CSV table of C-alpha atoms (C1' of nucleotides) in Angstrom, one decimal:
chain,number,residue,atom,x,y,z
E,1436,MET,CA,-7.8,12.0,-1.2
E,1437,ARG,CA,-5.5,14.2,1.0
E,1438,LEU,CA,-5.8,13.4,5.2
E,1439,LEU,CA,-4.3,16.0,7.6
E,1440,VAL,CA,-2.4,14.5,10.5
E,1441,ILE,CA,-1.5,15.9,13.8
E,1442,GLU,CA,0.6,13.6,15.7
E,1443,ASP,CA,3.4,14.8,17.7
E,1444,ASN,CA,5.2,11.5,17.9
E,1445,ASP,CA,7.9,11.5,15.2
E,1446,GLU,CA,8.1,7.7,14.7
E,1447,LEU,CA,4.3,7.2,14.8
E,1448,ALA,CA,3.6,10.0,12.4
E,1449,GLY,CA,5.8,8.5,9.8
E,1450,LEU,CA,4.6,5.4,10.1
E,1451,LEU,CA,1.6,6.3,9.5
E,1452,ALA,CA,2.2,8.5,6.7
E,1453,GLN,CA,4.1,5.2,5.1
E,1454,GLY,CA,1.0,3.4,5.6
E,1455,LEU,CA,-1.7,6.1,4.4
E,1456,ARG,CA,0.5,6.0,1.4
E,1457,THR,CA,0.7,2.8,0.7
E,1458,ALA,CA,-3.6,2.7,1.2
E,1459,GLY,CA,-3.4,5.4,-1.5
E,1460,TYR,CA,-3.9,8.4,1.0
E,1461,GLU,CA,-1.5,11.5,0.4
E,1462,SER,CA,-1.1,13.2,3.8
E,1463,ASP,CA,-0.2,16.3,5.4
E,1464,ARG,CA,1.1,15.7,8.7
E,1465,PHE,CA,1.9,18.4,11.5
E,1466,SER,CA,2.7,18.3,15.2
E,1467,SER,CA,1.0,21.3,16.8
E,1468,VAL,CA,-2.2,22.7,17.5
E,1469,GLU,CA,-1.0,25.8,15.7
E,1470,ASP,CA,0.1,24.2,12.5
E,1471,ALA,CA,-3.3,22.5,12.8
E,1472,ARG,CA,-4.9,25.3,12.7
E,1473,ILE,CA,-3.5,26.8,9.7
E,1474,ALA,CA,-2.9,23.5,7.6
E,1475,LEU,CA,-6.9,23.2,8.2
E,1476,SER,CA,-7.8,26.7,6.9
E,1477,THR,CA,-5.6,27.0,4.2
E,1478,VAL,CA,-5.9,23.1,2.7
E,1479,SER,CA,-9.6,21.3,1.8
E,1480,TYR,CA,-8.6,17.7,3.3
E,1481,ALA,CA,-10.6,14.6,3.2
E,1482,ALA,CA,-10.0,13.7,7.0
E,1483,LEU,CA,-8.8,15.0,10.1
E,1484,ILE,CA,-6.4,12.1,12.2
E,1485,LEU,CA,-6.1,14.2,15.3
E,1486,ASP,CA,-3.7,12.9,18.2
E,1487,LEU,CA,-4.9,14.8,21.4
E,1488,GLY,CA,-1.7,14.4,23.5
E,1489,LEU,CA,0.0,17.4,21.5
E,1490,PRO,CA,3.4,19.8,23.2
E,1491,ASP,CA,1.1,23.2,22.7
E,1492,GLY,CA,-2.1,22.8,23.5
E,1493,ASP,CA,-5.3,20.6,23.5
E,1494,GLY,CA,-6.2,19.0,20.3
E,1495,LEU,CA,-9.8,19.2,21.3
E,1496,ASP,CA,-10.1,22.7,20.7
E,1497,VAL,CA,-9.0,22.2,17.2
E,1498,LEU,CA,-12.1,20.1,17.4
E,1499,ARG,CA,-14.4,22.7,19.1
E,1500,GLU,CA,-13.3,25.4,16.6
E,1501,LEU,CA,-14.4,23.1,13.5
E,1502,ARG,CA,-17.3,22.0,14.7
E,1503,ARG,CA,-18.4,25.9,15.8
E,1504,ARG,CA,-17.8,26.9,12.3
E,1505,SER,CA,-19.8,23.7,11.2
E,1506,ASP,CA,-17.2,22.2,9.6
E,1507,SER,CA,-18.0,18.6,9.1
E,1508,ILE,CA,-15.0,17.1,8.0
E,1509,PRO,CA,-14.5,13.2,9.8
E,1510,VAL,CA,-12.1,13.5,12.7
E,1511,ILE,CA,-10.7,10.5,14.3
E,1512,LEU,CA,-8.7,11.0,17.4
E,1513,LEU,CA,-6.0,8.8,19.0
E,1514,THR,CA,-5.9,8.7,22.1
E,1515,ALA,CA,-3.5,6.8,24.9
E,1516,ARG,CA,-4.9,4.0,27.0
E,1517,GLY,CA,-7.0,5.3,29.8
E,1518,GLY,CA,-7.6,8.5,28.2
E,1519,LEU,CA,-11.3,7.7,28.9
E,1520,ASP,CA,-12.4,11.2,29.6
E,1521,ASP,CA,-10.5,13.2,26.2
E,1522,ARG,CA,-12.6,10.0,24.2
E,1523,VAL,CA,-15.6,11.1,25.7
E,1524,SER,CA,-15.3,14.7,25.7
E,1525,GLY,CA,-14.0,14.0,22.2
E,1526,LEU,CA,-17.4,11.7,21.0
E,1527,LYS,CA,-19.4,15.0,22.5
E,1528,LEU,CA,-17.4,17.4,20.4
E,1529,GLY,CA,-18.2,16.0,17.6
E,1530,ALA,CA,-14.7,13.8,17.1
E,1531,ASP,CA,-16.8,10.7,14.6
E,1532,ASP,CA,-14.4,8.0,16.0
E,1533,TYR,CA,-11.5,7.5,18.0
E,1534,LEU,CA,-8.7,4.4,18.2
E,1535,VAL,CA,-6.8,3.8,20.9
E,1536,LYS,CA,-3.0,3.4,20.9
E,1537,PRO,CA,-1.3,1.1,20.4
E,1538,PHE,CA,-3.7,0.7,17.3
E,1539,ALA,CA,-3.3,-1.3,14.4
E,1540,LEU,CA,-2.7,0.7,11.2
E,1541,GLU,CA,-4.9,-1.8,9.1
E,1542,GLU,CA,-7.8,-0.5,11.8
E,1543,LEU,CA,-7.1,3.2,11.0
E,1544,LEU,CA,-7.7,2.6,7.5
E,1545,ALA,CA,-10.7,0.6,8.0
E,1546,ARG,CA,-11.9,3.5,10.1
E,1547,ILE,CA,-10.8,6.1,7.8
E,1548,GLU,CA,-12.7,3.9,5.2
E,1549,ALA,CA,-15.8,3.8,7.2
E,1550,GLN,CA,-16.0,7.6,7.4
E,1551,LEU,CA,-15.4,8.6,4.2
E,1552,ARG,CA,-18.2,6.2,2.9
E,1553,ARG,CA,-20.2,8.6,5.2
E,1554,PRO,CA,-23.6,9.8,3.0
E,1555,GLY,CA,-21.9,13.0,1.7
E,1556,GLN,CA,-18.6,11.5,2.2
E,1557,LEU,CA,-16.0,10.8,-0.4
E,1558,LEU,CA,-15.7,6.8,-0.7
E,1559,GLY,CA,-18.8,5.5,-2.3
E,1560,ALA,CA,-20.3,3.8,-5.5
E,1561,SER,CA,-18.3,4.3,-8.5
E,1562,LEU,CA,-18.3,7.6,-10.3
E,1563,LYS,CA,-19.2,7.7,-14.1
E,1564,VAL,CA,-18.8,10.2,-16.6
E,1565,ALA,CA,-19.6,8.2,-20.4
E,1566,ASN,CA,-17.6,5.2,-20.5
E,1567,LEU,CA,-14.8,6.7,-18.2
E,1568,SER,CA,-15.4,5.3,-14.6
E,1569,PHE,CA,-13.6,5.8,-11.7
E,1570,ASP,CA,-13.9,3.5,-8.1
E,1571,THR,CA,-13.1,5.2,-5.3
E,1572,ARG,CA,-12.6,2.2,-3.4
E,1573,GLU,CA,-9.8,0.6,-5.5
E,1574,ARG,CA,-8.8,4.0,-6.5
E,1575,ARG,CA,-8.5,3.2,-10.4
E,1576,CYS,CA,-9.6,4.3,-13.1
E,1577,LEU,CA,-11.9,2.0,-16.0
E,1578,ILE,CA,-12.9,2.9,-19.4
E,1579,ASP,CA,-15.8,0.4,-20.7
E,1580,ASP,CA,-15.3,-1.4,-17.3
E,1581,THR,CA,-11.1,-2.3,-18.3
E,1582,PRO,CA,-9.1,-1.0,-15.6
E,1583,GLN,CA,-6.7,1.6,-16.8
E,1584,PRO,CA,-2.8,2.1,-15.7
E,1585,LEU,CA,-2.3,5.6,-14.9
E,1586,SER,CA,0.6,7.1,-12.8
E,1587,VAL,CA,-0.2,8.3,-9.0
E,1588,ARG,CA,-0.3,11.7,-10.2
E,1589,GLU,CA,-2.9,11.3,-12.9
E,1590,THR,CA,-5.1,9.0,-10.9
E,1591,THR,CA,-5.1,12.0,-8.0
E,1592,VAL,CA,-6.1,14.8,-11.2
E,1593,LEU,CA,-8.8,12.3,-12.7
E,1594,GLU,CA,-9.9,11.6,-9.0
E,1595,HIS,CA,-10.6,15.1,-8.1
E,1596,LEU,CA,-12.1,16.2,-11.3
E,1597,MET,CA,-14.9,12.9,-11.3
E,1598,ARG,CA,-15.4,14.0,-8.1
E,1599,SER,CA,-16.3,17.7,-9.1
E,1600,LYS,CA,-18.6,16.3,-12.4
E,1601,GLY,CA,-20.3,18.9,-13.5
E,1602,ARG,CA,-18.4,21.7,-12.0
E,1603,VAL,CA,-15.4,23.2,-12.6
E,1604,VAL,CA,-12.1,22.7,-10.7
E,1605,SER,CA,-9.9,25.6,-9.8
E,1606,LYS,CA,-5.9,24.6,-11.2
E,1607,ARG,CA,-5.6,25.8,-7.2
E,1608,GLN,CA,-7.6,23.4,-6.0
E,1609,LEU,CA,-5.3,20.4,-8.1
E,1610,GLU,CA,-2.5,22.1,-6.6
E,1611,ASP,CA,-3.4,21.9,-3.3
E,1612,SER,CA,-4.8,18.4,-3.7
E,1613,ILE,CA,-1.6,16.5,-5.1
E,1614,PHE,CA,1.1,19.0,-3.4
E,1615,GLY,CA,-1.0,19.7,-0.2
E,1616,LEU,CA,1.3,21.9,2.2
E,1617,SER,CA,4.6,20.2,2.2
E,1618,GLU,CA,5.8,21.4,-1.1
E,1619,ASP,CA,5.9,24.2,-3.3
E,1620,VAL,CA,5.1,24.3,-7.2
E,1621,GLY,CA,7.2,26.4,-8.9
E,1622,SER,CA,6.1,25.5,-12.5
E,1623,ASN,CA,3.1,24.2,-14.7
E,1624,ALA,CA,2.8,20.6,-13.4
E,1625,ILE,CA,-1.1,20.8,-13.1
E,1626,GLU,CA,-0.9,21.8,-16.8
E,1627,VAL,CA,1.6,19.1,-17.5
E,1628,TYR,CA,-0.6,16.3,-16.1
E,1629,VAL,CA,-4.3,17.7,-17.2
E,1630,HIS,CA,-2.2,17.2,-20.7
E,1631,ARG,CA,-0.6,13.8,-19.4
E,1632,LEU,CA,-3.9,12.5,-18.6
E,1633,ARG,CA,-5.7,13.8,-21.2
E,1634,LYS,CA,-3.3,12.0,-23.9
E,1635,GLN,CA,-4.0,8.6,-21.9
E,1636,LEU,CA,-7.9,9.0,-22.0
E,1637,SER,CA,-7.9,9.7,-25.5
E,1638,GLU,CA,-5.8,6.9,-26.6
E,1639,LYS,CA,-7.6,4.8,-24.8
E,1640,GLY,CA,-11.1,5.3,-26.2
E,1641,SER,CA,-12.4,7.5,-23.3
E,1642,LYS,CA,-15.4,9.4,-24.5
E,1643,ALA,CA,-15.3,11.2,-21.3
E,1644,GLN,CA,-13.3,15.1,-22.0
E,1645,ILE,CA,-11.4,17.3,-19.9
E,1646,HIS,CA,-12.4,20.2,-21.0
E,1647,THR,CA,-10.5,24.1,-20.3
E,1648,ILE,CA,-12.4,26.6,-18.8
E,1649,ARG,CA,-10.2,29.6,-19.3
E,1650,GLY,CA,-9.0,31.5,-16.2
E,1651,VAL,CA,-11.1,29.1,-14.0
E,1652,GLY,CA,-9.9,26.0,-13.9
E,1653,TYR,CA,-10.9,22.7,-15.6
E,1654,LEU,CA,-13.8,20.3,-15.8
E,1655,ILE,CA,-15.1,16.8,-17.0
E,1656,SER,CA,-17.7,16.1,-19.1
E,1657,GLU,CA,-19.2,13.3,-21.7
E,1658,ASP,CA,-17.5,14.3,-24.8
E,1659,GLN,CA,-18.0,17.7,-26.7
V,693,MET,CA,0.7,-18.6,6.6
V,694,ARG,CA,1.4,-16.9,9.8
V,695,LEU,CA,0.1,-17.5,13.2
V,696,LEU,CA,0.6,-15.9,16.5
V,697,VAL,CA,1.2,-17.8,19.7
V,698,ILE,CA,1.3,-16.5,23.0
V,699,GLU,CA,2.7,-18.7,25.6
V,700,ASP,CA,5.0,-17.7,28.7
V,701,ASN,CA,6.6,-21.1,29.0
V,702,ASP,CA,9.2,-21.2,26.8
V,703,GLU,CA,10.0,-24.8,26.4
V,704,LEU,CA,6.4,-25.5,25.2
V,705,ALA,CA,6.5,-22.5,23.2
V,706,GLY,CA,9.8,-23.7,21.5
V,707,LEU,CA,7.7,-27.1,21.0
V,708,LEU,CA,5.1,-25.6,19.4
V,709,ALA,CA,6.8,-23.5,17.0
V,710,GLN,CA,8.8,-26.5,15.5
V,711,GLY,CA,5.7,-28.4,15.3
V,712,LEU,CA,4.1,-25.3,13.6
V,713,ARG,CA,7.0,-25.2,11.3
V,714,THR,CA,7.0,-28.7,10.3
V,715,ALA,CA,3.4,-28.9,9.4
V,716,GLY,CA,4.2,-25.4,7.5
V,717,TYR,CA,2.9,-22.9,9.3
V,718,GLU,CA,4.9,-20.0,10.5
V,719,SER,CA,4.6,-18.0,13.8
V,720,ASP,CA,5.6,-15.7,15.8
V,721,ARG,CA,5.5,-16.3,19.5
V,722,PHE,CA,5.3,-13.3,22.4
V,723,SER,CA,5.0,-14.3,26.5
V,724,SER,CA,3.2,-11.4,27.3
V,725,VAL,CA,-0.6,-9.6,26.7
V,726,GLU,CA,1.6,-6.5,26.2
V,727,ASP,CA,3.3,-8.1,23.3
V,728,ALA,CA,0.3,-9.9,22.0
V,729,ARG,CA,-1.3,-6.6,21.4
V,730,ILE,CA,1.5,-4.9,19.7
V,731,ALA,CA,1.7,-8.2,17.5
V,732,LEU,CA,-1.5,-8.1,16.5
V,733,SER,CA,-2.3,-4.5,15.6
V,734,THR,CA,0.8,-4.9,13.4
V,735,VAL,CA,0.4,-8.1,11.5
V,736,SER,CA,-2.6,-10.3,10.5
V,737,TYR,CA,-2.1,-13.4,11.5
V,738,ALA,CA,-4.3,-15.9,10.5
V,739,ALA,CA,-4.8,-17.3,13.9
V,740,LEU,CA,-3.5,-16.9,17.5
V,741,ILE,CA,-3.0,-19.7,19.7
V,742,LEU,CA,-3.6,-18.0,23.3
V,743,ASP,CA,-2.7,-19.7,26.5
V,744,LEU,CA,-4.5,-17.9,29.4
V,745,GLY,CA,-1.6,-18.0,32.3
V,746,LEU,CA,0.2,-14.6,31.5
V,747,PRO,CA,2.3,-13.4,33.7
V,748,ASP,CA,1.3,-9.6,33.1
V,749,GLY,CA,-2.5,-9.8,32.3
V,750,ASP,CA,-5.6,-11.7,31.3
V,751,GLY,CA,-5.4,-13.2,27.7
V,752,LEU,CA,-9.0,-13.1,28.1
V,753,ASP,CA,-8.5,-9.0,27.5
V,754,VAL,CA,-7.0,-9.5,24.1
V,755,LEU,CA,-9.3,-11.3,22.9
V,756,ARG,CA,-12.7,-9.3,24.8
V,757,GLU,CA,-10.4,-6.6,22.6
V,758,LEU,CA,-10.4,-8.6,19.6
V,759,ARG,CA,-14.0,-9.4,19.5
V,760,ARG,CA,-15.1,-5.9,20.6
V,761,ARG,CA,-13.6,-4.3,17.2
V,762,SER,CA,-14.9,-7.3,15.3
V,763,ASP,CA,-12.1,-9.1,14.3
V,764,SER,CA,-12.7,-12.5,13.4
V,765,ILE,CA,-9.0,-14.1,13.6
V,766,PRO,CA,-9.8,-17.8,14.6
V,767,VAL,CA,-8.6,-18.2,18.6
V,768,ILE,CA,-7.7,-21.4,20.4
V,769,LEU,CA,-7.7,-21.4,23.9
V,770,LEU,CA,-4.9,-23.4,25.6
V,771,THR,CA,-5.9,-23.7,29.3
V,772,ALA,CA,-4.4,-25.6,32.5
V,773,ARG,CA,-6.2,-28.7,33.7
V,774,GLY,CA,-9.5,-27.7,36.2
V,775,GLY,CA,-9.3,-24.1,34.5
V,776,LEU,CA,-13.3,-24.9,34.0
V,777,ASP,CA,-14.0,-21.2,34.3
V,778,ASP,CA,-11.7,-19.7,32.0
V,779,ARG,CA,-12.9,-22.2,29.7
V,780,VAL,CA,-16.3,-20.9,29.8
V,781,SER,CA,-15.6,-17.6,29.7
V,782,GLY,CA,-13.5,-18.0,26.8
V,783,LEU,CA,-16.1,-19.8,24.6
V,784,LYS,CA,-18.8,-17.5,25.7
V,785,LEU,CA,-16.2,-14.0,24.7
V,786,GLY,CA,-15.9,-15.7,20.8
V,787,ALA,CA,-12.6,-17.9,21.6
V,788,ASP,CA,-12.9,-21.0,19.0
V,789,ASP,CA,-11.8,-23.8,20.7
V,790,TYR,CA,-9.8,-24.6,23.3
V,791,LEU,CA,-7.5,-27.6,24.9
V,792,VAL,CA,-6.1,-28.2,28.0
V,793,LYS,CA,-2.8,-29.2,29.2
V,794,PRO,CA,-1.3,-31.2,28.7
V,795,PHE,CA,-2.1,-31.7,25.0
V,796,ALA,CA,-0.4,-33.5,22.0
V,797,LEU,CA,0.5,-31.3,18.9
V,798,GLU,CA,-1.3,-33.2,16.7
V,799,GLU,CA,-4.5,-32.2,17.9
V,800,LEU,CA,-3.8,-28.6,18.3
V,801,LEU,CA,-2.9,-28.7,14.8
V,802,ALA,CA,-5.9,-31.1,14.0
V,803,ARG,CA,-7.8,-27.7,16.0
V,804,ILE,CA,-6.0,-25.4,14.1
V,805,GLU,CA,-6.9,-26.6,10.5
V,806,ALA,CA,-10.2,-27.3,11.3
V,807,GLN,CA,-10.3,-23.2,12.2
V,808,LEU,CA,-9.1,-22.5,9.2
V,809,ARG,CA,-11.5,-24.7,7.1
V,810,ARG,CA,-14.0,-22.4,8.6
V,811,PRO,CA,-16.3,-20.4,5.3
V,812,GLY,CA,-14.4,-17.7,5.0
V,813,GLN,CA,-10.9,-18.7,6.6
V,814,LEU,CA,-8.1,-19.7,5.0
V,815,LEU,CA,-8.2,-23.4,3.7
V,816,GLY,CA,-10.6,-24.0,1.8
V,817,ALA,CA,-11.0,-24.6,-2.1
V,818,SER,CA,-8.6,-24.2,-4.7
V,819,LEU,CA,-7.8,-20.8,-5.8
V,820,LYS,CA,-7.7,-20.6,-9.5
V,821,VAL,CA,-6.0,-17.9,-12.6
V,822,ALA,CA,-5.8,-19.3,-16.1
V,823,ASN,CA,-4.4,-22.6,-16.0
V,824,LEU,CA,-2.5,-21.6,-12.6
V,825,SER,CA,-4.2,-23.0,-9.5
V,826,PHE,CA,-3.1,-23.0,-5.3
V,827,ASP,CA,-4.8,-26.0,-3.5
V,828,THR,CA,-4.9,-24.0,-0.2
V,829,ARG,CA,-5.1,-27.4,1.3
V,830,GLU,CA,-2.4,-29.1,0.6
V,831,ARG,CA,-0.6,-25.6,0.0
V,832,ARG,CA,0.7,-26.5,-3.4
V,833,CYS,CA,0.8,-24.8,-7.1
V,834,LEU,CA,-0.2,-26.3,-10.1
V,835,ILE,CA,0.0,-25.5,-13.8
V,836,ASP,CA,-2.6,-27.5,-15.7
V,837,ASP,CA,-3.4,-29.6,-13.0
V,838,THR,CA,0.4,-30.7,-12.6
V,839,PRO,CA,2.0,-29.6,-9.3
V,840,GLN,CA,4.7,-27.6,-9.8
V,841,PRO,CA,8.1,-27.4,-6.8
V,842,LEU,CA,8.2,-24.0,-5.6
V,843,SER,CA,10.0,-23.2,-2.6
V,844,VAL,CA,8.3,-22.1,0.8
V,845,ARG,CA,9.5,-18.3,0.1
V,846,GLU,CA,7.4,-18.7,-3.4
V,847,THR,CA,5.0,-20.0,-2.5
V,848,THR,CA,4.0,-18.1,0.6
V,849,VAL,CA,3.9,-15.0,-2.0
V,850,LEU,CA,1.9,-17.1,-4.6
V,851,GLU,CA,-0.6,-17.9,-2.1
V,852,HIS,CA,-1.0,-14.2,-1.1
V,853,LEU,CA,-1.6,-12.9,-4.6
V,854,MET,CA,-3.5,-15.8,-5.5
V,855,ARG,CA,-5.9,-15.2,-2.2
V,856,SER,CA,-5.8,-11.3,-3.8
V,857,LYS,CA,-7.5,-12.3,-7.0
V,858,GLY,CA,-8.2,-9.3,-8.8
V,859,ARG,CA,-6.9,-6.8,-5.7
V,860,VAL,CA,-3.2,-5.1,-5.5
V,861,VAL,CA,-0.7,-6.6,-2.8
V,862,SER,CA,1.4,-4.1,-1.7
V,863,LYS,CA,5.0,-4.9,-0.9
V,864,ARG,CA,4.3,-4.4,2.7
V,865,GLN,CA,1.2,-7.0,2.9
V,866,LEU,CA,3.9,-9.4,1.4
V,867,GLU,CA,6.8,-8.7,3.8
V,868,ASP,CA,4.5,-9.0,7.0
V,869,SER,CA,3.3,-12.2,5.5
V,870,ILE,CA,7.0,-13.8,5.3
V,871,PHE,CA,8.5,-12.3,8.0
V,872,GLY,CA,6.0,-11.1,10.4
V,873,LEU,CA,7.4,-9.4,13.7
V,874,SER,CA,10.0,-11.7,14.5
V,875,GLU,CA,12.8,-10.7,11.8
V,876,ASP,CA,13.5,-7.4,10.0
V,877,VAL,CA,13.5,-6.9,6.1
V,878,GLY,CA,16.8,-5.1,5.2
V,879,SER,CA,16.7,-5.4,1.7
V,880,ASN,CA,14.8,-5.9,-1.4
V,881,ALA,CA,13.5,-9.6,-0.5
V,882,ILE,CA,10.4,-9.3,-1.4
V,883,GLU,CA,11.4,-8.2,-5.2
V,884,VAL,CA,13.2,-10.9,-5.7
V,885,TYR,CA,11.2,-13.2,-4.2
V,886,VAL,CA,8.8,-11.8,-7.1
V,887,HIS,CA,11.4,-12.4,-9.7
V,888,ARG,CA,12.0,-15.9,-8.4
V,889,LEU,CA,8.4,-17.0,-8.8
V,890,ARG,CA,7.6,-14.9,-12.2
V,891,LYS,CA,10.4,-17.4,-13.6
V,892,GLN,CA,9.6,-20.4,-12.6
V,893,LEU,CA,5.9,-19.5,-13.8
V,894,SER,CA,7.1,-18.5,-16.8
V,895,GLU,CA,9.3,-21.3,-17.1
V,896,LYS,CA,6.8,-23.9,-16.6
V,897,GLY,CA,4.1,-22.6,-19.1
V,898,SER,CA,1.8,-20.6,-16.8
V,899,LYS,CA,0.0,-18.4,-18.3
V,900,ALA,CA,-1.1,-16.3,-15.4
V,901,GLN,CA,0.8,-13.3,-14.7
V,902,ILE,CA,2.4,-10.5,-12.1
V,903,HIS,CA,1.8,-7.3,-13.2
V,904,THR,CA,3.6,-4.7,-11.1
V,905,ILE,CA,1.7,-1.8,-10.4
V,906,ARG,CA,4.3,0.9,-9.4
V,907,GLY,CA,4.3,2.5,-6.4
V,908,VAL,CA,1.4,0.5,-5.0
V,909,GLY,CA,2.1,-3.5,-5.4
V,910,TYR,CA,1.4,-6.5,-7.2
V,911,LEU,CA,-1.2,-8.2,-8.8
V,912,ILE,CA,-1.8,-11.2,-10.5
V,913,SER,CA,-4.5,-12.1,-13.3
V,914,GLU,CA,-4.7,-13.6,-16.8
V,915,ASP,CA,-2.0,-13.0,-19.2
V,916,GLN,CA,-1.6,-9.5,-20.9
N,227,DT,C1',-4.9,44.3,-35.5
N,228,DT,C1',-1.7,43.7,-31.6
N,229,DC,C1',-0.7,43.0,-27.5
N,230,DC,C1',-0.8,39.9,-22.9
N,231,DA,C1',-2.1,36.6,-20.5
N,232,DA,C1',-3.3,31.9,-20.2
N,233,DC,C1',-3.1,27.2,-21.7
N,234,DC,C1',-0.3,23.5,-24.4
N,235,DT,C1',2.8,20.8,-25.5
N,236,DT,C1',7.0,18.9,-25.8
N,237,DA,C1',11.8,18.0,-24.4
N,238,DC,C1',14.8,16.6,-20.4
N,239,DA,C1',17.3,15.3,-16.4
N,240,DG,C1',16.6,13.3,-11.7
N,241,DC,C1',15.2,10.1,-9.2
N,242,DA,C1',12.8,6.6,-7.1
N,243,DG,C1',10.8,2.3,-7.3
N,244,DC,C1',12.0,-2.2,-9.4
N,245,DC,C1',14.8,-5.6,-12.3
N,246,DT,C1',18.1,-8.6,-12.5
N,247,DT,C1',22.0,-11.3,-11.5
N,248,DA,C1',26.0,-12.8,-8.2
N,249,DC,C1',27.1,-14.2,-4.0
N,250,DA,C1',27.6,-16.3,0.3
N,251,DG,C1',25.5,-18.8,4.4
N,252,DG,C1',22.6,-22.0,5.9
N,253,DC,C1',20.2,-26.9,5.7
N,254,DC,C1',19.6,-30.8,4.0
N,255,DT,C1',20.8,-35.2,2.0
N,256,DC,C1',23.3,-38.6,0.7
P,907,DG,C1',32.2,-34.4,4.1
P,908,DA,C1',30.6,-32.9,-0.5
P,909,DG,C1',27.0,-31.3,-3.2
P,910,DG,C1',22.7,-29.0,-3.9
P,911,DC,C1',19.1,-26.1,-3.0
P,912,DC,C1',16.8,-22.4,-0.6
P,913,DT,C1',17.5,-18.2,1.7
P,914,DG,C1',18.5,-13.1,2.1
P,915,DT,C1',22.0,-9.2,0.7
P,916,DA,C1',24.0,-6.0,-2.1
P,917,DA,C1',25.1,-3.8,-6.2
P,918,DG,C1',24.7,-2.1,-10.7
P,919,DG,C1',21.3,-1.3,-14.4
P,920,DC,C1',16.6,0.0,-16.2
P,921,DT,C1',12.5,2.0,-16.8
P,922,DG,C1',9.0,5.2,-16.2
P,923,DC,C1',7.4,8.8,-13.2
P,924,DT,C1',7.7,13.8,-11.9
P,925,DG,C1',8.8,18.5,-11.6
P,926,DT,C1',10.6,22.1,-14.6
P,927,DA,C1',11.9,24.9,-18.1
P,928,DA,C1',11.1,26.8,-23.1
P,929,DG,C1',8.9,27.6,-26.7
P,930,DG,C1',4.3,27.3,-29.2
P,931,DT,C1',-0.9,28.7,-29.7
P,932,DT,C1',-5.2,30.6,-28.6
P,933,DG,C1',-8.8,33.9,-26.7
P,934,DG,C1',-10.1,38.1,-25.3
P,935,DA,C1',-9.4,42.9,-24.1
P,936,DA,C1',-8.0,47.3,-25.8
DNA sequence: TTCCAACCTTACAGCAGCCTTACAGGCCTC
DNA sequence: GAGGCCTGTAAGGCTGCTGTAAGGTTGGAA
């Protein structure tokens, strides 16, 4: 699950990146309104963490644009102490929550989780395909209710497929969810991950299968 | 178990630190509202001991903020004789107990223990994984009901893992619970403690095992 | 059938994360 | 002060993950 962090303070951004990663989120971080726009229009993020005091413009403009085009991505604002006006206008414009600096990393994580748990959002009950299930809270895979060890990449791919149960996921989408904008992929990495994941799952007795839809992408479903 | 002490009198603070340490608690101490905020937002403490007469603001504000964000950390107020109003407003704001200065160290310890023993708090029945159990009251580890000598650090790590039985504990969380804010860790200390703990446990016939979840943290569970 | 693109499979090097060991300093006890 | 234990640091080794590349296989179009 990939989050977008817009924050111009390098130190804070570093801490956030680390904390988010430990909590199992991947993130891209940019420090300007301009980059935020580009990122949002390129990759599909699970949530946006938006600092309001940016050098090249008003973060609220980003929020306003998102909502104008009916993008309901959860947005959590970071505001400096006392920026009451910002908070109020932020919430009016459709922000979902806000935190006043300084804040506890754990609190941010709790707020993110709360947002992702909203109906239609990304954290919820466990996803299930045949005897394979994925616990979105703990971010782990279970076969017949036994937890299975998977690498970080394998877990990410599986999560994406399970969230899109019944729909085809393109290779491009998988690339975006794994690498975001930060890195390039110059290889068949996704194919390799899918291969490794298939191997793990079949070795461990999963009855769910990852099908290839040639020219389109991958699809997870029960057997056959 | 780590406590946060907010007290601006150096002498008293020194005595408290010493007394708490002797009683088996670790503590961080700060002397201003500002530092209190930062500490609370960075580390997860078992309880807060809060003096109300601080130089840079009202300690009650700290308490108010905690409760507003539904943080139920036990808070024990220290008030000067006659500060009746403070006590009343403190309790109204959600403080759990208070002591009037001067007070006996032993009384403070008793109050702390009482708070930690509340349902849902940190002192309680023993935690058990296979033939390994941890008595949170006495703060010691038992294998097949035989007490085992462990060093302070080893005990802290084990306690944290046992309290999070079934969940993964990140290295970062372990660092926070051991070092708090007072020290830095510039090494692989946690890895070393885990290693020492594993050695102790296996030598003494524990059937509980500490598993490594690469890139995530550690997890204690039965065997396998 | 032939050919090409898409995908699968395997192998491998680099690397980060973790384990293990050794050691020096601090503290406590005797 | 001698000895012992605990603590934190450092260094080196090991393991498994990751991304890349290369070659094989499959499916579909012409």
